[in-house]
Amino acid sequence: MITKVIKVDPENIDYKVIDDAAHLLNKGQVVAFPTETVYGLGANALRKDAVDKIFKAKGRPSDNPLIVHIYDECQLDSLVSRLSEKVKKAMSLFWPGPLTVILDKKETVPEVVTAGLSTVAIRMPSHPVALALLKSCSVPIAAPSANRSGRPSPTKAEHVFEDMSERIPLIIDGGISQVGVESTVVDFTKDKPVILRPGGITKEMLSNSIGEVDIDSSILSPIRKDQKVLSPGMKYKHYAPSCQVVIIEGSQNAVAVKISQLKALKEENGFKVGVLVTNETFDILNDKSAYKLGSKNKPKEAAAILFESLRMFDKLGTDIVLIEAVNLKDEGLAVMNRMVRAAGFNIIKV
Ligand code: TXA
Ligand code: MG
């Protein structure tokens, strides 16, 4: 299968391209499209044969459920049963945007989408190209991130092409995904909402608007064998480049010293070493081959470039990447959630 890549300017949308892509989706094909978080791999959420193609293209385990994307809240009626006041408030504040809500599903949602769960994940993306596409095909679209299973999520059309070339018919190139990490997944099926996956809508933003929210314990730690998994996606090795990732956590000076030592040691042993640190640590490290993760106090910057950086190190043929941990506040929680998984929980505290 030849994979076409077609550019669409989010500020001046070519609706002919959008309608053609919607036509493919309506025929049961899969199409990759940009969202503000990461690129998605979409298919008609109401057709099992279409959704099956997503799992095949990604090589995704069938017990990992998908997020259903909508462009208007009126589409919720056919997908979910009851909406609590809390979820209504969250949707009114953060949709369209990087928030996914877990709700009890209706029969119309095929089991293949929810991996047999009685709940369904729903999100309204804010990227203008995504919204235009969802509107044009008018059916809800199931879409995971458009990477091969286990690889870092794609934040550019070229990342999707790297992973999906010859596996899908079309990639819509709508530029860079600004947020850079996937949406915040929040379970609203109980009284107290629970964050299952942190993202661009932070815990702070949620608790300031809808009251107390819990955080699932697996967000920063490996899942124990006896533990019930609320978000099946969390149990897989994730976001991982081919190179080995090691996280270094501590004060800036200690991190800089440790990274210099480790880098020298590994290089002596013939490894190609990559370094990714906050701007502030970069300034004291004095290593021109290091890369910057953004400012220590602006985790949003790290979120925006983390996945792209991991893909870059792979392309450079790096064996080991040493990454500085970021602070857990705001978007930092989402960054660390992805980082610790990319590193297989290999963290050195200094
Ligand atoms: O930003 C995003 O959310 C992107 C873009 C494309 O919208 N999509 C995305 O999808 O990240 P995916 O499939 O890569 O991640 C979906 C996550 C997985 O961790 C999955 O286990 C969880 O959501 N999930 C889906 N349905 C669920 C459900 N019913 N209950 C609990 N977790 C669910
Ligand atoms: Mg994913």
Short mmCIF file of C-alpha atoms and ligand atoms in Angstrom, two decimals:
data_model
loop_
_atom_site.label_atom_id
_atom_site.label_comp_id
_atom_site.label_asym_id
_atom_site.label_seq_id
_atom_site.Cartn_x
_atom_site.Cartn_y
_atom_site.Cartn_z
CA MET A 1 0.00 0.00 0.00
CA ILE A 2 1.32 3.43 -0.91
CA THR A 3 1.06 5.98 1.91
CA LYS A 4 0.15 9.46 0.72
CA VAL A 5 1.11 12.46 2.84
CA ILE A 6 -0.99 15.57 2.19
CA LYS A 7 -0.37 18.95 3.86
CA VAL A 8 -3.29 20.93 5.24
CA ASP A 9 -2.71 24.42 6.66
CA PRO A 10 -4.62 24.61 9.98
CA GLU A 11 -5.17 28.31 9.41
CA ASN A 12 -6.49 27.94 5.89
CA ILE A 13 -8.04 24.49 5.65
CA ASP A 14 -8.42 22.87 2.24
CA TYR A 15 -11.82 21.20 2.66
CA LYS A 16 -11.39 19.13 -0.49
CA VAL A 17 -8.53 17.23 1.20
CA ILE A 18 -10.57 16.90 4.41
CA ASP A 19 -13.62 15.57 2.55
CA ASP A 20 -11.50 13.02 0.67
CA ALA A 21 -9.98 11.83 3.95
CA ALA A 22 -13.47 11.64 5.50
CA HIS A 23 -14.55 9.57 2.49
CA LEU A 24 -11.74 7.07 3.21
CA LEU A 25 -12.81 6.89 6.87
CA ASN A 26 -16.45 6.39 5.88
CA LYS A 27 -15.37 3.52 3.63
CA GLY A 28 -13.75 1.80 6.63
CA GLN A 29 -10.14 2.83 5.97
CA VAL A 30 -7.66 4.26 8.50
CA VAL A 31 -6.27 7.80 8.21
CA ALA A 32 -3.60 9.50 10.31
CA PHE A 33 -4.42 13.08 11.31
CA PRO A 34 -2.95 15.81 13.50
CA THR A 35 -4.27 16.69 16.93
CA GLU A 36 -2.95 19.27 19.40
CA THR A 37 -1.47 16.48 21.57
CA VAL A 38 0.03 13.93 19.15
CA TYR A 39 -0.96 12.53 15.74
CA GLY A 40 -3.84 10.04 15.78
CA LEU A 41 -4.60 6.98 13.67
CA GLY A 42 -8.33 7.17 13.02
CA ALA A 43 -11.06 4.77 11.94
CA ASN A 44 -14.85 4.71 12.13
CA ALA A 45 -15.46 3.88 15.80
CA LEU A 46 -18.79 2.19 15.05
CA ARG A 47 -17.37 -0.38 12.62
CA LYS A 48 -15.41 -3.33 13.96
CA ASP A 49 -13.75 -4.09 10.62
CA ALA A 50 -12.41 -0.52 10.45
CA VAL A 51 -11.16 -0.50 14.05
CA ASP A 52 -9.47 -3.87 13.52
CA LYS A 53 -7.26 -2.16 10.92
CA ILE A 54 -5.93 0.26 13.57
CA PHE A 55 -4.79 -2.61 15.79
CA LYS A 56 -3.17 -4.28 12.80
CA ALA A 57 -1.34 -1.17 11.56
CA LYS A 58 0.00 -0.36 15.04
CA GLY A 59 0.69 -3.91 16.15
CA ARG A 60 -1.32 -3.00 19.24
CA PRO A 61 -2.40 -5.60 21.83
CA SER A 62 -6.16 -6.09 21.54
CA ASP A 63 -6.72 -5.60 25.29
CA ASN A 64 -5.72 -1.93 25.09
CA PRO A 65 -8.83 0.21 24.46
CA LEU A 66 -9.01 3.22 22.13
CA ILE A 67 -10.18 6.80 22.57
CA VAL A 68 -13.27 7.86 20.61
CA HIS A 69 -12.98 11.35 19.11
CA ILE A 70 -15.95 13.67 18.58
CA TYR A 71 -16.41 17.26 17.35
CA ASP A 72 -19.64 18.08 19.17
CA GLU A 73 -21.14 17.14 22.52
CA CYS A 74 -24.37 16.13 20.78
CA GLN A 75 -22.51 12.99 19.63
CA LEU A 76 -22.24 11.87 23.28
CA ASP A 77 -25.89 10.79 23.38
CA SER A 78 -25.30 7.74 21.24
CA LEU A 79 -22.08 6.73 23.02
CA VAL A 80 -22.56 7.11 26.79
CA SER A 81 -25.40 6.79 29.26
CA ARG A 82 -25.22 9.31 32.08
CA LEU A 83 -23.25 12.55 32.49
CA SER A 84 -22.50 13.75 36.04
CA GLU A 85 -22.36 17.46 36.83
CA LYS A 86 -18.58 17.16 37.34
CA VAL A 87 -17.91 15.72 33.92
CA LYS A 88 -20.22 18.28 32.30
CA LYS A 89 -18.21 21.03 33.96
CA ALA A 90 -14.88 19.51 32.94
CA MET A 91 -16.05 19.19 29.33
CA SER A 92 -17.36 22.74 29.23
CA LEU A 93 -14.02 24.06 30.54
CA PHE A 94 -11.50 21.87 28.74
CA TRP A 95 -13.16 20.78 25.48
CA PRO A 96 -12.11 21.06 22.80
CA GLY A 97 -8.68 20.22 24.22
CA PRO A 98 -6.34 17.58 25.66
CA LEU A 99 -8.81 15.96 28.09
CA THR A 100 -10.19 12.42 27.65
CA VAL A 101 -13.10 11.35 29.84
CA ILE A 102 -13.92 7.75 30.76
CA LEU A 103 -17.67 7.13 31.04
CA ASP A 104 -20.06 4.16 31.05
CA LYS A 105 -20.65 3.16 27.46
CA LYS A 106 -23.78 2.41 25.48
CA GLU A 107 -24.25 -0.72 23.36
CA THR A 108 -23.55 1.18 20.12
CA VAL A 109 -19.82 1.26 20.95
CA PRO A 110 -18.30 -1.97 19.65
CA GLU A 111 -16.32 -4.14 22.07
CA VAL A 112 -13.21 -3.91 19.89
CA VAL A 113 -12.98 -0.17 20.73
CA THR A 114 -13.19 -0.61 24.49
CA ALA A 115 -11.35 -3.94 24.65
CA GLY A 116 -14.44 -5.43 26.24
CA LEU A 117 -14.67 -2.85 29.07
CA SER A 118 -18.06 -1.41 30.06
CA THR A 119 -16.60 2.09 29.82
CA VAL A 120 -15.46 4.19 26.87
CA ALA A 121 -12.84 6.96 26.56
CA ILE A 122 -14.01 10.10 24.74
CA ARG A 123 -12.20 13.25 23.69
CA MET A 124 -12.86 16.37 21.62
CA PRO A 125 -9.52 17.55 20.17
CA SER A 126 -8.90 21.25 19.56
CA HIS A 127 -6.70 21.01 16.47
CA PRO A 128 -8.67 22.73 13.66
CA VAL A 129 -7.74 20.01 11.13
CA ALA A 130 -8.90 17.25 13.50
CA LEU A 131 -12.17 19.06 14.18
CA ALA A 132 -12.78 19.64 10.46
CA LEU A 133 -12.15 15.97 9.70
CA LEU A 134 -14.41 14.74 12.52
CA LYS A 135 -17.15 17.04 11.31
CA SER A 136 -16.82 16.01 7.69
CA CYS A 137 -17.12 12.27 8.39
CA SER A 138 -19.78 12.83 11.07
CA VAL A 139 -19.23 9.42 12.71
CA PRO A 140 -17.19 9.20 15.92
CA ILE A 141 -13.58 8.29 15.18
CA ALA A 142 -11.54 5.87 17.28
CA ALA A 143 -7.93 7.00 17.30
CA PRO A 144 -4.88 5.93 19.26
CA SER A 145 -1.58 7.73 18.81
CA ALA A 146 -0.29 7.04 15.28
CA ASN A 147 2.96 5.30 16.29
CA ARG A 148 3.84 1.62 16.06
CA SER A 149 2.96 0.11 19.42
CA GLY A 150 5.64 0.85 22.04
CA ARG A 151 7.37 3.65 20.06
CA PRO A 152 7.29 7.31 21.10
CA SER A 153 4.07 9.02 19.99
CA PRO A 154 4.34 11.11 16.79
CA THR A 155 4.23 14.88 17.03
CA LYS A 156 4.92 15.47 13.33
CA ALA A 157 3.62 13.88 10.11
CA GLU A 158 7.13 12.64 9.33
CA HIS A 159 7.15 10.61 12.58
CA VAL A 160 3.91 8.96 11.47
CA PHE A 161 5.46 8.22 8.09
CA GLU A 162 8.48 6.59 9.81
CA ASP A 163 6.18 4.19 11.65
CA MET A 164 3.23 3.76 9.28
CA SER A 165 4.60 3.96 5.75
CA GLU A 166 3.01 1.26 3.56
CA ARG A 167 0.60 0.35 6.37
CA ILE A 168 -2.04 3.04 5.88
CA PRO A 169 -3.33 4.94 2.81
CA LEU A 170 -3.17 8.56 4.06
CA ILE A 171 -1.43 10.86 6.51
CA ILE A 172 -2.77 14.40 6.84
CA ASP A 173 0.13 16.72 7.68
CA GLY A 174 -1.21 19.58 9.78
CA GLY A 175 2.12 20.69 11.27
CA ILE A 176 3.57 20.13 14.73
CA SER A 177 1.40 18.90 17.61
CA GLN A 178 1.82 21.73 20.09
CA VAL A 179 1.18 19.93 23.40
CA GLY A 180 3.52 17.06 22.53
CA VAL A 181 2.22 14.46 25.02
CA GLU A 182 -1.08 12.60 24.84
CA SER A 183 -4.29 13.84 26.47
CA THR A 184 -5.04 13.62 30.19
CA VAL A 185 -7.24 10.55 30.74
CA VAL A 186 -9.70 10.97 33.63
CA ASP A 187 -12.08 8.30 34.88
CA PHE A 188 -15.44 9.94 35.70
CA THR A 189 -17.34 6.73 36.44
CA LYS A 190 -16.99 7.15 40.24
CA ASP A 191 -17.88 10.13 42.45
CA LYS A 192 -14.27 11.22 42.73
CA PRO A 193 -12.56 11.54 39.34
CA VAL A 194 -9.26 9.67 38.92
CA ILE A 195 -6.44 10.70 36.59
CA LEU A 196 -5.33 7.52 34.79
CA ARG A 197 -2.84 9.25 32.50
CA PRO A 198 -1.50 12.79 33.08
CA GLY A 199 -1.35 15.21 30.16
CA GLY A 200 -1.82 18.81 29.05
CA ILE A 201 -4.83 19.36 31.32
CA THR A 202 -3.00 19.19 34.62
CA LYS A 203 -4.07 17.91 38.03
CA GLU A 204 -3.85 21.51 39.24
CA MET A 205 -6.22 22.71 36.49
CA LEU A 206 -8.70 19.94 37.24
CA SER A 207 -8.74 20.30 41.02
CA ASN A 208 -9.03 24.08 40.79
CA SER A 209 -12.19 23.74 38.71
CA ILE A 210 -14.02 20.51 39.57
CA GLY A 211 -12.69 19.82 43.09
CA GLU A 212 -10.57 16.98 44.39
CA VAL A 213 -9.21 14.44 41.90
CA ASP A 214 -7.18 11.32 42.61
CA ILE A 215 -4.11 10.15 40.73
CA ASP A 216 -3.80 6.50 39.79
CA SER A 217 -0.85 4.93 41.62
CA SER A 218 0.66 3.49 38.43
CA ILE A 219 1.41 6.92 36.96
CA LEU A 220 5.00 7.03 38.19
CA SER A 221 5.66 3.45 39.17
CA PRO A 222 5.69 0.08 37.47
CA ILE A 223 2.51 -1.95 37.75
CA ARG A 224 2.74 -4.80 40.28
CA LYS A 225 1.75 -8.26 39.13
CA ASP A 226 -1.20 -8.44 41.57
CA GLN A 227 -2.47 -4.92 40.78
CA LYS A 228 -5.79 -4.23 39.03
CA VAL A 229 -5.02 -2.09 35.99
CA LEU A 230 -7.48 0.75 35.46
CA SER A 231 -5.94 2.03 32.23
CA PRO A 232 -4.74 -0.98 30.26
CA GLY A 233 -2.33 1.16 28.23
CA MET A 234 -0.23 1.80 31.34
CA LYS A 235 1.01 -1.75 31.67
CA TYR A 236 2.93 -1.85 28.41
CA LYS A 237 6.49 -0.72 27.75
CA HIS A 238 5.89 2.62 26.19
CA TYR A 239 7.19 5.66 24.46
CA ALA A 240 10.47 3.85 24.05
CA PRO A 241 13.11 4.62 21.48
CA SER A 242 15.48 1.80 20.49
CA CYS A 243 18.28 3.35 22.54
CA GLN A 244 18.52 2.84 26.28
CA VAL A 245 17.22 5.75 28.38
CA VAL A 246 18.49 6.58 31.89
CA ILE A 247 16.93 9.32 34.03
CA ILE A 248 19.13 11.36 36.36
CA GLU A 249 17.27 13.08 39.17
CA GLY A 250 18.59 15.59 41.70
CA SER A 251 19.85 19.14 42.15
CA GLN A 252 21.22 20.78 38.99
CA ASN A 253 24.84 20.67 40.05
CA ALA A 254 24.69 17.03 41.15
CA VAL A 255 22.91 16.08 37.92
CA ALA A 256 25.53 17.89 35.82
CA VAL A 257 28.38 16.11 37.64
CA LYS A 258 26.74 12.69 37.38
CA ILE A 259 25.96 13.12 33.68
CA SER A 260 29.53 14.17 32.85
CA GLN A 261 30.93 11.16 34.74
CA LEU A 262 28.52 8.64 33.24
CA LYS A 263 28.98 10.00 29.75
CA ALA A 264 32.76 9.76 29.95
CA LEU A 265 32.57 6.23 31.38
CA LYS A 266 30.16 4.94 28.73
CA GLU A 267 32.09 6.59 25.92
CA GLU A 268 35.28 4.92 27.11
CA ASN A 269 33.43 1.65 26.67
CA GLY A 270 32.57 2.51 23.09
CA PHE A 271 28.97 3.63 23.50
CA LYS A 272 27.44 6.61 21.73
CA VAL A 273 25.89 8.73 24.50
CA GLY A 274 23.16 11.39 24.15
CA VAL A 275 22.39 14.01 26.79
CA LEU A 276 19.07 15.84 27.29
CA VAL A 277 18.92 18.33 30.17
CA THR A 278 17.00 21.41 31.31
CA ASN A 279 18.27 24.75 29.99
CA GLU A 280 19.62 25.64 33.42
CA THR A 281 21.64 22.42 33.75
CA PHE A 282 22.80 22.82 30.15
CA ASP A 283 24.39 26.13 31.18
CA ILE A 284 26.47 24.52 33.92
CA LEU A 285 27.22 21.29 32.05
CA ASN A 286 29.45 22.92 29.45
CA ASP A 287 28.89 20.16 26.87
CA LYS A 288 28.13 21.40 23.38
CA SER A 289 26.84 18.01 22.25
CA ALA A 290 24.03 18.04 24.86
CA TYR A 291 20.41 18.89 23.94
CA LYS A 292 18.01 21.14 25.81
CA LEU A 293 14.72 20.02 27.33
CA GLY A 294 13.42 23.54 28.02
CA SER A 295 13.39 25.59 31.19
CA LYS A 296 13.27 23.78 34.54
CA ASN A 297 10.27 25.87 35.61
CA LYS A 298 8.32 25.43 32.39
CA PRO A 299 7.55 21.70 32.05
CA LYS A 300 5.27 22.58 29.15
CA GLU A 301 8.40 23.09 27.06
CA ALA A 302 9.73 19.63 27.92
CA ALA A 303 6.34 18.08 27.09
CA ALA A 304 6.40 19.69 23.66
CA ILE A 305 9.77 18.21 22.65
CA LEU A 306 10.26 15.00 24.64
CA PHE A 307 8.96 12.51 22.04
CA GLU A 308 10.63 14.26 19.14
CA SER A 309 13.93 14.23 21.05
CA LEU A 310 13.68 10.49 21.72
CA ARG A 311 13.09 9.84 18.01
CA MET A 312 16.03 12.10 17.15
CA PHE A 313 18.44 10.13 19.38
CA ASP A 314 17.39 6.94 17.60
CA LYS A 315 18.12 8.52 14.24
CA LEU A 316 21.53 9.64 15.45
CA GLY A 317 22.35 6.04 16.34
CA THR A 318 22.66 6.85 20.04
CA ASP A 319 23.14 3.83 22.36
CA ILE A 320 22.36 5.48 25.70
CA VAL A 321 20.47 8.70 26.45
CA LEU A 322 20.95 10.42 29.81
CA ILE A 323 17.91 12.59 30.58
CA GLU A 324 17.45 14.98 33.48
CA ALA A 325 14.26 14.48 35.51
CA VAL A 326 11.86 17.43 35.66
CA ASN A 327 9.79 18.75 38.54
CA LEU A 328 6.40 17.02 38.97
CA LYS A 329 4.29 20.16 39.06
CA ASP A 330 1.86 21.07 36.26
CA GLU A 331 2.81 19.40 32.95
CA GLY A 332 5.89 17.93 34.71
CA LEU A 333 3.79 14.97 35.91
CA ALA A 334 2.91 14.07 32.30
CA VAL A 335 6.55 14.48 31.23
CA MET A 336 7.84 12.22 34.02
CA ASN A 337 5.08 9.65 33.38
CA ARG A 338 6.36 9.29 29.78
CA MET A 339 10.04 9.55 30.71
CA VAL A 340 10.02 6.81 33.35
CA ARG A 341 8.32 4.46 30.88
CA ALA A 342 10.76 5.30 28.10
CA ALA A 343 13.51 4.52 30.61
CA GLY A 344 11.89 1.28 31.79
CA PHE A 345 11.94 2.89 35.29
CA ASN A 346 15.74 3.19 35.25
CA ILE A 347 16.26 6.26 37.46
CA ILE A 348 19.50 7.35 39.16
CA LYS A 349 18.96 9.67 42.14
CA VAL A 350 21.89 11.93 42.99
O1 TXA B 1 -3.96 12.69 23.01
C1 TXA B 1 -4.44 11.57 22.88
O2 TXA B 1 -5.17 11.06 23.72
C2 TXA B 1 -4.12 10.80 21.58
C3 TXA B 1 -4.71 11.58 20.41
C4 TXA B 1 -4.56 10.87 19.10
O3 TXA B 1 -6.04 11.90 20.66
N1 TXA B 1 -4.60 9.46 21.64
C5 TXA B 1 -4.02 8.53 22.45
O4 TXA B 1 -4.57 7.26 22.34
O5 TXA B 1 -3.09 8.77 23.17
P1 TXA B 1 -3.83 5.96 22.89
O6 TXA B 1 -4.66 4.83 22.38
O7 TXA B 1 -2.42 5.98 22.50
O8 TXA B 1 -4.02 6.02 24.43
C6 TXA B 1 -5.29 5.78 25.01
C7 TXA B 1 -5.15 5.53 26.51
C8 TXA B 1 -4.55 4.18 26.78
O9 TXA B 1 -3.67 4.28 27.88
C9 TXA B 1 -5.78 3.35 27.12
O10 TXA B 1 -5.49 2.25 27.94
C10 TXA B 1 -6.66 4.36 27.81
O11 TXA B 1 -6.45 5.56 27.10
N2 TXA B 1 -8.09 4.00 27.72
C11 TXA B 1 -8.87 3.96 26.63
N3 TXA B 1 -10.11 3.56 26.94
C12 TXA B 1 -10.13 3.35 28.26
C13 TXA B 1 -11.12 2.92 29.19
N4 TXA B 1 -12.35 2.63 28.82
N5 TXA B 1 -10.77 2.82 30.50
C14 TXA B 1 -9.51 3.13 30.90
N6 TXA B 1 -8.53 3.54 30.08
C15 TXA B 1 -8.83 3.64 28.77
MG MG B 2 -0.43 5.62 22.43
#
